[in-house]
Amino acid sequence: MSTAIYFGGDGTRLLAKNQDIPYAGVYIFTNKRGVAKSALVQPPNQPAKWISRYGSLTVSQVGKEMPNCGFNEAGLVVEQTTLWQSTYSNDEELPAIGELQWIQMLLDTCATVKEAELAASLVRIVEPMSRLHYMIADRTGDCAIFEFIDGTMRVYKSDSLPFPIMANTPYSEAIRDLEDVDECWRGKYSDYEYNSMERFVEGAAYLTGGFPAFENDRLKFMLETLQAVRRKDTAFSLIYDLQQMQLHFTSSLYPELKAFRLSEVDFSVHATTMALNLQQPAGNSGDICYVCYDAKLNYTVANAFFRDPALTSAFGWNITDEMINFFAAFPDRFPSNGKR
């Protein structure tokens, strides 16, 4: 399920997210500049291809190059939550990409929401494992929600985005119900839909209620907001500070807020790719520690996710060991220095 909420205005650039899923495994990966990439799709789809212009930190439960979300060195954030009503374009003339690699492509190639909107219009999402909508924000203060309804990409921004909140309801329907003074939605929704709207309404109340003036209070306020929209199955929470270029996170094994500073990460083409297990306890010093990335680690991440009994039952997956091996080794096919 999950909830994302953006606080802008008054010099503030903060985006917060609860990842709600009955699965705790999660990693942060570093992603370099100058890497030629292609989408992992089945024939006869033609895969999208691109070269990474920007380095990024991505958060993934599935494996490298398939992020749940991320933050690049230009200051672009791409987040997502489930939206089962999503249906994607069937324009076969457009190159194809999966719903998670779509996030990676935008982080690799875009610095602003405007650039992301153009890039997204040039590809189509195919073979989704899940159906999503996306919140994208940048350092200039722009924020937008991207949805795919009836095969068409809809972008909500500026005046069409009065409340930059994303739960699991189509945005236009969420705004309609939020503006309904009689709250008729409370009597017509299923438990899933009801819970989504409850989180949307609660998030709107925090947006309307104002924002503390001091930076430390702002992070505390963001944590309070995330707590207000938290579910029992919230696996981890993230706060992106687009002004300070920091990614803050908490999880069950990191209950205290930890921070990544993008300025401290080497995104150069010859840098060693790194990973961090967000559900592995910190060392004695309490510091967060990266390990070197390789295909064996990626196999561990992917295998744990796709073999999880709760997720397998919920999604009805039938994934072979051969498929997981291919999936885990896929990022190693990408050459550096922009050469295919």
mmCIF file of C-alpha atoms in Angstrom:
data_model
loop_
_atom_site.group_PDB
_atom_site.id
_atom_site.type_symbol
_atom_site.label_atom_id
_atom_site.label_comp_id
_atom_site.label_asym_id
_atom_site.label_seq_id
_atom_site.Cartn_x
_atom_site.Cartn_y
_atom_site.Cartn_z
ATOM 1 C CA MET A 1 0.000 0.000 0.000
ATOM 2 C CA SER A 2 2.148 2.939 1.255
ATOM 3 C CA THR A 3 1.808 6.725 1.581
ATOM 4 C CA ALA A 4 3.927 9.562 0.167
ATOM 5 C CA ILE A 5 3.575 13.230 1.080
ATOM 6 C CA TYR A 6 5.468 16.342 -0.063
ATOM 7 C CA PHE A 7 5.975 19.536 1.934
ATOM 8 C CA GLY A 8 6.979 22.558 -0.184
ATOM 9 C CA GLY A 9 6.729 26.325 0.103
ATOM 10 C CA ASP A 10 8.543 28.681 2.504
ATOM 11 C CA GLY A 11 11.870 27.321 1.298
ATOM 12 C CA THR A 12 10.939 23.769 2.310
ATOM 13 C CA ARG A 13 11.672 20.793 0.068
ATOM 14 C CA LEU A 14 10.851 17.592 1.972
ATOM 15 C CA LEU A 15 9.223 14.390 0.719
ATOM 16 C CA ALA A 16 8.274 11.619 3.146
ATOM 17 C CA LYS A 17 7.216 8.026 2.507
ATOM 18 C CA ASN A 18 6.024 4.994 4.456
ATOM 19 C CA GLN A 19 6.602 1.714 2.620
ATOM 20 C CA ASP A 20 3.760 -0.589 3.686
ATOM 21 C CA ILE A 21 4.396 -4.224 2.822
ATOM 22 C CA PRO A 22 4.514 -7.471 4.846
ATOM 23 C CA TYR A 23 8.193 -7.933 3.950
ATOM 24 C CA ALA A 24 11.068 -6.299 5.819
ATOM 25 C CA GLY A 25 14.042 -6.876 3.501
ATOM 26 C CA VAL A 26 15.392 -3.681 1.909
ATOM 27 C CA TYR A 27 18.706 -2.397 0.513
ATOM 28 C CA ILE A 28 20.161 0.904 -0.605
ATOM 29 C CA PHE A 29 22.297 0.748 -3.771
ATOM 30 C CA THR A 30 24.639 3.297 -5.302
ATOM 31 C CA ASN A 31 24.280 3.887 -9.047
ATOM 32 C CA LYS A 32 27.011 5.421 -11.187
ATOM 33 C CA ARG A 33 27.111 7.908 -14.024
ATOM 34 C CA GLY A 34 28.080 6.874 -17.536
ATOM 35 C CA VAL A 35 26.518 3.401 -17.567
ATOM 36 C CA ALA A 36 24.676 2.195 -20.688
ATOM 37 C CA LYS A 37 21.467 0.422 -19.726
ATOM 38 C CA SER A 38 18.496 -1.337 -21.273
ATOM 39 C CA ALA A 39 15.121 -2.414 -19.957
ATOM 40 C CA LEU A 40 14.443 -5.989 -18.875
ATOM 41 C CA VAL A 41 11.384 -6.887 -20.975
ATOM 42 C CA GLN A 42 10.203 -9.904 -22.930
ATOM 43 C CA PRO A 43 10.156 -10.066 -26.762
ATOM 44 C CA PRO A 44 8.582 -8.833 -28.953
ATOM 45 C CA ASN A 45 8.731 -5.676 -26.824
ATOM 46 C CA GLN A 46 11.623 -3.405 -27.799
ATOM 47 C CA PRO A 47 13.525 -2.432 -24.634
ATOM 48 C CA ALA A 48 14.115 1.189 -23.732
ATOM 49 C CA LYS A 49 17.815 2.112 -23.740
ATOM 50 C CA TRP A 50 19.653 4.995 -22.087
ATOM 51 C CA ILE A 51 22.951 6.116 -20.538
ATOM 52 C CA SER A 52 23.005 7.332 -16.948
ATOM 53 C CA ARG A 53 23.773 11.067 -16.689
ATOM 54 C CA TYR A 54 23.412 11.242 -12.911
ATOM 55 C CA GLY A 55 24.455 9.124 -9.989
ATOM 56 C CA SER A 56 21.804 8.100 -7.491
ATOM 57 C CA LEU A 57 20.912 6.269 -4.322
ATOM 58 C CA THR A 58 18.083 3.805 -4.812
ATOM 59 C CA VAL A 59 16.072 1.871 -2.251
ATOM 60 C CA SER A 60 14.994 -1.605 -3.331
ATOM 61 C CA GLN A 61 13.403 -4.728 -1.934
ATOM 62 C CA VAL A 62 13.734 -6.555 -5.270
ATOM 63 C CA GLY A 63 17.328 -5.978 -6.386
ATOM 64 C CA LYS A 64 19.633 -3.503 -8.050
ATOM 65 C CA GLU A 65 18.226 -1.582 -11.055
ATOM 66 C CA MET A 66 14.677 -2.363 -9.850
ATOM 67 C CA PRO A 67 14.153 0.327 -7.203
ATOM 68 C CA ASN A 68 11.156 1.063 -5.048
ATOM 69 C CA CYS A 69 12.314 4.687 -5.059
ATOM 70 C CA GLY A 70 15.397 6.864 -5.169
ATOM 71 C CA PHE A 71 17.216 10.211 -5.084
ATOM 72 C CA ASN A 72 19.763 11.416 -7.639
ATOM 73 C CA GLU A 73 22.649 13.870 -7.375
ATOM 74 C CA ALA A 74 20.746 16.493 -9.393
ATOM 75 C CA GLY A 75 18.086 16.583 -6.679
ATOM 76 C CA LEU A 76 15.338 14.511 -8.312
ATOM 77 C CA VAL A 77 13.272 12.164 -6.134
ATOM 78 C CA VAL A 78 11.031 9.443 -7.574
ATOM 79 C CA GLU A 79 8.625 7.640 -5.226
ATOM 80 C CA GLN A 80 5.744 5.224 -5.773
ATOM 81 C CA THR A 81 2.758 3.628 -4.095
ATOM 82 C CA THR A 82 0.455 0.866 -5.285
ATOM 83 C CA LEU A 83 -2.446 1.818 -7.554
ATOM 84 C CA TRP A 84 -4.244 -1.279 -8.809
ATOM 85 C CA GLN A 85 -6.368 0.783 -11.211
ATOM 86 C CA SER A 86 -3.274 1.572 -13.313
ATOM 87 C CA THR A 87 -3.407 0.569 -16.974
ATOM 88 C CA TYR A 88 -0.589 1.412 -19.333
ATOM 89 C CA SER A 89 -0.226 2.488 -22.946
ATOM 90 C CA ASN A 90 -0.419 -0.194 -25.653
ATOM 91 C CA ASP A 91 1.451 1.966 -28.202
ATOM 92 C CA GLU A 92 3.842 -0.640 -29.610
ATOM 93 C CA GLU A 93 5.910 2.052 -31.324
ATOM 94 C CA LEU A 94 7.219 3.182 -27.934
ATOM 95 C CA PRO A 95 10.159 1.338 -26.318
ATOM 96 C CA ALA A 96 9.147 -0.746 -23.319
ATOM 97 C CA ILE A 97 10.209 -0.783 -19.676
ATOM 98 C CA GLY A 98 9.026 -2.311 -16.387
ATOM 99 C CA GLU A 99 7.290 -0.307 -13.681
ATOM 100 C CA LEU A 100 10.314 -0.350 -11.338
ATOM 101 C CA GLN A 101 13.024 0.169 -13.938
ATOM 102 C CA TRP A 102 10.973 3.219 -15.033
ATOM 103 C CA ILE A 103 12.044 4.778 -11.730
ATOM 104 C CA GLN A 104 15.718 3.978 -12.393
ATOM 105 C CA MET A 105 15.567 5.415 -15.920
ATOM 106 C CA LEU A 106 14.204 8.748 -14.661
ATOM 107 C CA LEU A 107 16.784 8.970 -11.880
ATOM 108 C CA ASP A 108 19.552 8.159 -14.373
ATOM 109 C CA THR A 109 18.536 10.728 -16.967
ATOM 110 C CA CYS A 110 16.471 13.562 -15.436
ATOM 111 C CA ALA A 111 17.188 16.540 -13.173
ATOM 112 C CA THR A 112 13.710 18.072 -12.978
ATOM 113 C CA VAL A 113 10.041 17.119 -12.942
ATOM 114 C CA LYS A 114 9.705 18.733 -16.368
ATOM 115 C CA GLU A 115 12.448 16.512 -17.801
ATOM 116 C CA ALA A 116 10.886 13.463 -16.148
ATOM 117 C CA GLU A 117 7.522 14.207 -17.760
ATOM 118 C CA LEU A 118 9.134 14.320 -21.204
ATOM 119 C CA ALA A 119 11.181 11.154 -20.626
ATOM 120 C CA ALA A 120 8.128 9.275 -19.330
ATOM 121 C CA SER A 121 6.156 10.190 -22.436
ATOM 122 C CA LEU A 122 8.724 8.456 -24.651
ATOM 123 C CA VAL A 123 8.386 4.948 -23.152
ATOM 124 C CA ARG A 124 5.593 2.603 -22.125
ATOM 125 C CA ILE A 125 5.359 0.389 -19.064
ATOM 126 C CA VAL A 126 4.845 -3.325 -19.774
ATOM 127 C CA GLU A 127 4.672 -6.629 -17.855
ATOM 128 C CA PRO A 128 4.123 -4.997 -14.443
ATOM 129 C CA MET A 129 4.673 -7.150 -11.359
ATOM 130 C CA SER A 130 2.669 -4.509 -9.513
ATOM 131 C CA ARG A 131 0.661 -1.485 -10.613
ATOM 132 C CA LEU A 132 1.851 1.864 -9.342
ATOM 133 C CA HIS A 133 1.516 5.606 -9.442
ATOM 134 C CA TYR A 134 4.451 7.916 -8.805
ATOM 135 C CA MET A 135 5.356 11.104 -6.953
ATOM 136 C CA ILE A 136 8.297 13.050 -8.415
ATOM 137 C CA ALA A 137 9.909 16.165 -6.903
ATOM 138 C CA ASP A 138 12.998 18.259 -7.621
ATOM 139 C CA ARG A 139 15.181 20.915 -5.996
ATOM 140 C CA THR A 140 13.347 23.808 -7.645
ATOM 141 C CA GLY A 141 10.227 22.982 -5.631
ATOM 142 C CA ASP A 142 8.290 21.288 -8.419
ATOM 143 C CA CYS A 143 6.277 18.225 -7.452
ATOM 144 C CA ALA A 144 3.942 16.076 -9.533
ATOM 145 C CA ILE A 145 1.972 12.842 -9.343
ATOM 146 C CA PHE A 146 2.113 10.589 -12.402
ATOM 147 C CA GLU A 147 -0.717 8.110 -12.978
ATOM 148 C CA PHE A 148 -1.591 5.762 -15.818
ATOM 149 C CA ILE A 149 -5.351 5.489 -16.194
ATOM 150 C CA ASP A 150 -7.121 3.956 -19.213
ATOM 151 C CA GLY A 151 -3.778 3.670 -20.999
ATOM 152 C CA THR A 152 -3.010 7.395 -20.696
ATOM 153 C CA MET A 153 -0.395 9.120 -18.531
ATOM 154 C CA ARG A 154 -1.955 11.794 -16.328
ATOM 155 C CA VAL A 155 0.280 14.306 -14.570
ATOM 156 C CA TYR A 156 -1.034 16.297 -11.597
ATOM 157 C CA LYS A 157 1.026 19.401 -10.764
ATOM 158 C CA SER A 158 0.691 23.047 -9.734
ATOM 159 C CA ASP A 159 -3.031 23.936 -9.562
ATOM 160 C CA SER A 160 -4.113 20.361 -10.290
ATOM 161 C CA LEU A 161 -2.119 19.150 -7.251
ATOM 162 C CA PRO A 162 -3.710 21.016 -4.312
ATOM 163 C CA PHE A 163 -2.600 18.335 -1.840
ATOM 164 C CA PRO A 164 0.668 16.596 -2.769
ATOM 165 C CA ILE A 165 -0.248 13.299 -1.128
ATOM 166 C CA MET A 166 -0.323 9.845 -2.642
ATOM 167 C CA ALA A 167 -1.929 6.805 -1.002
ATOM 168 C CA ASN A 168 -3.615 4.023 -2.998
ATOM 169 C CA THR A 169 -6.555 5.890 -4.516
ATOM 170 C CA PRO A 170 -6.541 7.526 -7.973
ATOM 171 C CA TYR A 171 -5.651 11.149 -7.293
ATOM 172 C CA SER A 172 -8.768 12.736 -8.820
ATOM 173 C CA GLU A 173 -10.977 10.409 -6.748
ATOM 174 C CA ALA A 174 -9.011 11.144 -3.575
ATOM 175 C CA ILE A 175 -9.473 14.901 -4.049
ATOM 176 C CA ARG A 176 -13.177 14.408 -4.798
ATOM 177 C CA ASP A 177 -13.670 12.467 -1.573
ATOM 178 C CA LEU A 178 -11.513 14.871 0.445
ATOM 179 C CA GLU A 179 -13.764 17.754 -0.668
ATOM 180 C CA ASP A 180 -16.971 15.849 0.161
ATOM 181 C CA VAL A 181 -18.119 17.483 3.406
ATOM 182 C CA ASP A 182 -20.534 14.608 4.042
ATOM 183 C CA GLU A 183 -17.698 12.041 3.718
ATOM 184 C CA CYS A 184 -19.895 9.645 1.764
ATOM 185 C CA TRP A 185 -16.820 7.563 0.962
ATOM 186 C CA ARG A 186 -16.820 6.206 4.511
ATOM 187 C CA GLY A 187 -19.922 4.179 3.727
ATOM 188 C CA LYS A 188 -19.090 2.882 0.264
ATOM 189 C CA TYR A 189 -15.471 1.713 0.273
ATOM 190 C CA SER A 190 -13.967 -1.707 0.930
ATOM 191 C CA ASP A 191 -11.466 -2.030 3.787
ATOM 192 C CA TYR A 192 -8.560 -1.478 1.362
ATOM 193 C CA GLU A 193 -10.091 1.642 -0.206
ATOM 194 C CA TYR A 194 -11.218 2.953 3.179
ATOM 195 C CA ASN A 195 -7.742 2.642 4.666
ATOM 196 C CA SER A 196 -6.227 4.447 1.673
ATOM 197 C CA MET A 197 -8.602 7.399 2.021
ATOM 198 C CA GLU A 198 -8.090 7.566 5.773
ATOM 199 C CA ARG A 199 -4.359 7.992 5.214
ATOM 200 C CA PHE A 200 -4.962 10.576 2.487
ATOM 201 C CA VAL A 201 -7.265 12.612 4.745
ATOM 202 C CA GLU A 202 -4.828 12.415 7.659
ATOM 203 C CA GLY A 203 -1.953 13.545 5.447
ATOM 204 C CA ALA A 204 -4.031 16.472 4.167
ATOM 205 C CA ALA A 205 -4.669 17.564 7.740
ATOM 206 C CA TYR A 206 -0.921 17.730 8.401
ATOM 207 C CA LEU A 207 -0.360 19.694 5.195
ATOM 208 C CA THR A 208 -3.071 22.161 6.154
ATOM 209 C CA GLY A 209 -1.899 22.495 9.732
ATOM 210 C CA GLY A 210 1.304 24.375 8.979
ATOM 211 C CA PHE A 211 4.980 23.638 9.370
ATOM 212 C CA PRO A 212 7.522 24.327 12.149
ATOM 213 C CA ALA A 213 10.100 27.025 11.466
ATOM 214 C CA PHE A 214 13.299 25.264 12.463
ATOM 215 C CA GLU A 215 15.079 22.511 10.580
ATOM 216 C CA ASN A 216 15.285 20.050 13.479
ATOM 217 C CA ASP A 217 11.593 20.544 14.175
ATOM 218 C CA ARG A 218 10.865 19.958 10.509
ATOM 219 C CA LEU A 219 12.365 16.487 10.551
ATOM 220 C CA LYS A 220 10.494 15.758 13.768
ATOM 221 C CA PHE A 221 7.304 17.031 12.147
ATOM 222 C CA MET A 222 7.881 14.774 9.137
ATOM 223 C CA LEU A 223 8.320 11.779 11.436
ATOM 224 C CA GLU A 224 5.098 12.694 13.249
ATOM 225 C CA THR A 225 3.316 12.904 9.896
ATOM 226 C CA LEU A 226 4.618 9.492 8.879
ATOM 227 C CA GLN A 227 3.554 8.087 12.234
ATOM 228 C CA ALA A 228 0.044 9.468 11.687
ATOM 229 C CA VAL A 229 -0.324 7.622 8.358
ATOM 230 C CA ARG A 230 1.537 4.500 9.474
ATOM 231 C CA ARG A 231 0.053 1.010 9.066
ATOM 232 C CA LYS A 232 0.810 -2.150 11.021
ATOM 233 C CA ASP A 233 2.752 -3.448 8.025
ATOM 234 C CA THR A 234 4.933 -0.348 7.531
ATOM 235 C CA ALA A 235 8.357 -1.866 6.802
ATOM 236 C CA PHE A 236 10.428 1.319 6.652
ATOM 237 C CA SER A 237 10.107 5.084 6.327
ATOM 238 C CA LEU A 238 12.071 7.622 4.276
ATOM 239 C CA ILE A 239 12.470 11.404 4.338
ATOM 240 C CA TYR A 240 14.126 13.130 1.390
ATOM 241 C CA ASP A 241 15.597 16.566 2.121
ATOM 242 C CA LEU A 242 15.971 18.108 -1.335
ATOM 243 C CA GLN A 243 17.650 21.246 0.040
ATOM 244 C CA GLN A 244 20.311 19.506 2.089
ATOM 245 C CA MET A 245 20.559 16.611 -0.408
ATOM 246 C CA GLN A 246 20.099 14.021 2.318
ATOM 247 C CA LEU A 247 18.099 10.806 2.509
ATOM 248 C CA HIS A 248 16.903 9.943 6.017
ATOM 249 C CA PHE A 249 15.518 6.539 6.898
ATOM 250 C CA THR A 250 14.182 4.450 9.741
ATOM 251 C CA SER A 251 13.383 0.759 9.836
ATOM 252 C CA SER A 252 12.729 -1.906 12.452
ATOM 253 C CA LEU A 253 16.482 -2.329 13.042
ATOM 254 C CA TYR A 254 17.281 1.374 12.605
ATOM 255 C CA PRO A 255 14.558 2.974 14.766
ATOM 256 C CA GLU A 256 16.644 6.137 15.173
ATOM 257 C CA LEU A 257 16.726 8.417 12.145
ATOM 258 C CA LYS A 258 19.818 7.761 9.993
ATOM 259 C CA ALA A 259 21.002 9.930 7.118
ATOM 260 C CA PHE A 260 22.802 9.521 3.806
ATOM 261 C CA ARG A 261 24.467 12.593 2.289
ATOM 262 C CA LEU A 262 24.663 12.350 -1.458
ATOM 263 C CA SER A 263 27.759 14.574 -1.454
ATOM 264 C CA GLU A 264 29.655 11.806 0.372
ATOM 265 C CA VAL A 265 28.948 9.135 -2.256
ATOM 266 C CA ASP A 266 31.279 8.501 -5.216
ATOM 267 C CA PHE A 267 29.097 8.243 -8.319
ATOM 268 C CA SER A 268 31.951 8.378 -10.827
ATOM 269 C CA VAL A 269 32.006 5.775 -13.574
ATOM 270 C CA HIS A 270 34.981 3.923 -12.078
ATOM 271 C CA ALA A 271 33.664 3.901 -8.504
ATOM 272 C CA THR A 272 32.880 0.630 -6.762
ATOM 273 C CA THR A 273 29.141 0.016 -6.576
ATOM 274 C CA MET A 274 28.032 -0.266 -2.962
ATOM 275 C CA ALA A 275 25.023 -1.624 -1.074
ATOM 276 C CA LEU A 276 23.612 -1.339 2.406
ATOM 277 C CA ASN A 277 21.230 -3.747 4.101
ATOM 278 C CA LEU A 278 18.745 -1.536 5.935
ATOM 279 C CA GLN A 279 17.563 -4.431 8.066
ATOM 280 C CA GLN A 280 21.037 -5.415 9.269
ATOM 281 C CA PRO A 281 21.977 -3.962 12.657
ATOM 282 C CA ALA A 282 24.597 -1.209 12.608
ATOM 283 C CA GLY A 283 28.067 -1.888 14.017
ATOM 284 C CA ASN A 284 29.164 -1.101 17.535
ATOM 285 C CA SER A 285 29.653 2.553 16.610
ATOM 286 C CA GLY A 286 26.096 2.760 15.315
ATOM 287 C CA ASP A 287 27.378 3.940 11.943
ATOM 288 C CA ILE A 288 25.794 2.749 8.716
ATOM 289 C CA CYS A 289 28.177 0.641 6.653
ATOM 290 C CA TYR A 290 28.186 -0.173 2.968
ATOM 291 C CA VAL A 291 29.383 -3.439 1.455
ATOM 292 C CA CYS A 292 30.642 -3.973 -2.094
ATOM 293 C CA TYR A 293 27.922 -4.946 -4.529
ATOM 294 C CA ASP A 294 28.089 -8.090 -6.667
ATOM 295 C CA ALA A 295 25.728 -10.496 -8.413
ATOM 296 C CA LYS A 296 25.823 -12.901 -5.468
ATOM 297 C CA LEU A 297 24.462 -10.187 -3.183
ATOM 298 C CA ASN A 298 21.832 -9.280 -5.766
ATOM 299 C CA TYR A 299 20.775 -12.934 -5.955
ATOM 300 C CA THR A 300 20.339 -12.966 -2.171
ATOM 301 C CA VAL A 301 18.104 -9.892 -2.356
ATOM 302 C CA ALA A 302 16.000 -11.135 -5.290
ATOM 303 C CA ASN A 303 15.673 -14.707 -4.030
ATOM 304 C CA ALA A 304 14.523 -13.582 -0.574
ATOM 305 C CA PHE A 305 11.888 -11.329 -2.128
ATOM 306 C CA PHE A 306 10.502 -13.689 -4.770
ATOM 307 C CA ARG A 307 10.541 -16.693 -2.430
ATOM 308 C CA ASP A 308 8.801 -14.934 0.441
ATOM 309 C CA PRO A 309 5.666 -17.010 1.216
ATOM 310 C CA ALA A 310 3.397 -14.039 1.989
ATOM 311 C CA LEU A 311 4.313 -12.193 -1.207
ATOM 312 C CA THR A 312 4.102 -15.326 -3.351
ATOM 313 C CA SER A 313 0.599 -15.993 -2.045
ATOM 314 C CA ALA A 314 -0.530 -12.378 -2.485
ATOM 315 C CA PHE A 315 0.801 -11.926 -6.032
ATOM 316 C CA GLY A 316 0.466 -15.482 -7.329
ATOM 317 C CA TRP A 317 4.016 -15.583 -8.651
ATOM 318 C CA ASN A 318 5.399 -18.648 -10.408
ATOM 319 C CA ILE A 319 9.065 -17.695 -10.718
ATOM 320 C CA THR A 320 11.710 -20.311 -11.459
ATOM 321 C CA ASP A 321 15.251 -20.425 -10.088
ATOM 322 C CA GLU A 322 16.506 -19.768 -13.621
ATOM 323 C CA MET A 323 14.475 -16.562 -13.770
ATOM 324 C CA ILE A 324 15.836 -15.364 -10.427
ATOM 325 C CA ASN A 325 19.421 -16.119 -11.524
ATOM 326 C CA PHE A 326 18.923 -14.137 -14.735
ATOM 327 C CA PHE A 327 17.286 -11.278 -12.859
ATOM 328 C CA ALA A 328 20.134 -11.122 -10.313
ATOM 329 C CA ALA A 329 22.864 -11.089 -12.981
ATOM 330 C CA PHE A 330 21.085 -8.605 -15.258
ATOM 331 C CA PRO A 331 22.824 -5.428 -13.936
ATOM 332 C CA ASP A 332 26.235 -6.947 -14.737
ATOM 333 C CA ARG A 333 25.365 -6.715 -18.430
ATOM 334 C CA PHE A 334 25.567 -2.908 -18.324
ATOM 335 C CA PRO A 335 28.941 -1.563 -19.573
ATOM 336 C CA SER A 336 30.439 1.611 -18.133
ATOM 337 C CA ASN A 337 31.809 4.637 -19.988
ATOM 338 C CA GLY A 338 28.623 4.876 -22.018
ATOM 339 C CA LYS A 339 29.592 1.973 -24.332
ATOM 340 C CA ARG A 340 27.086 -0.722 -25.241
#
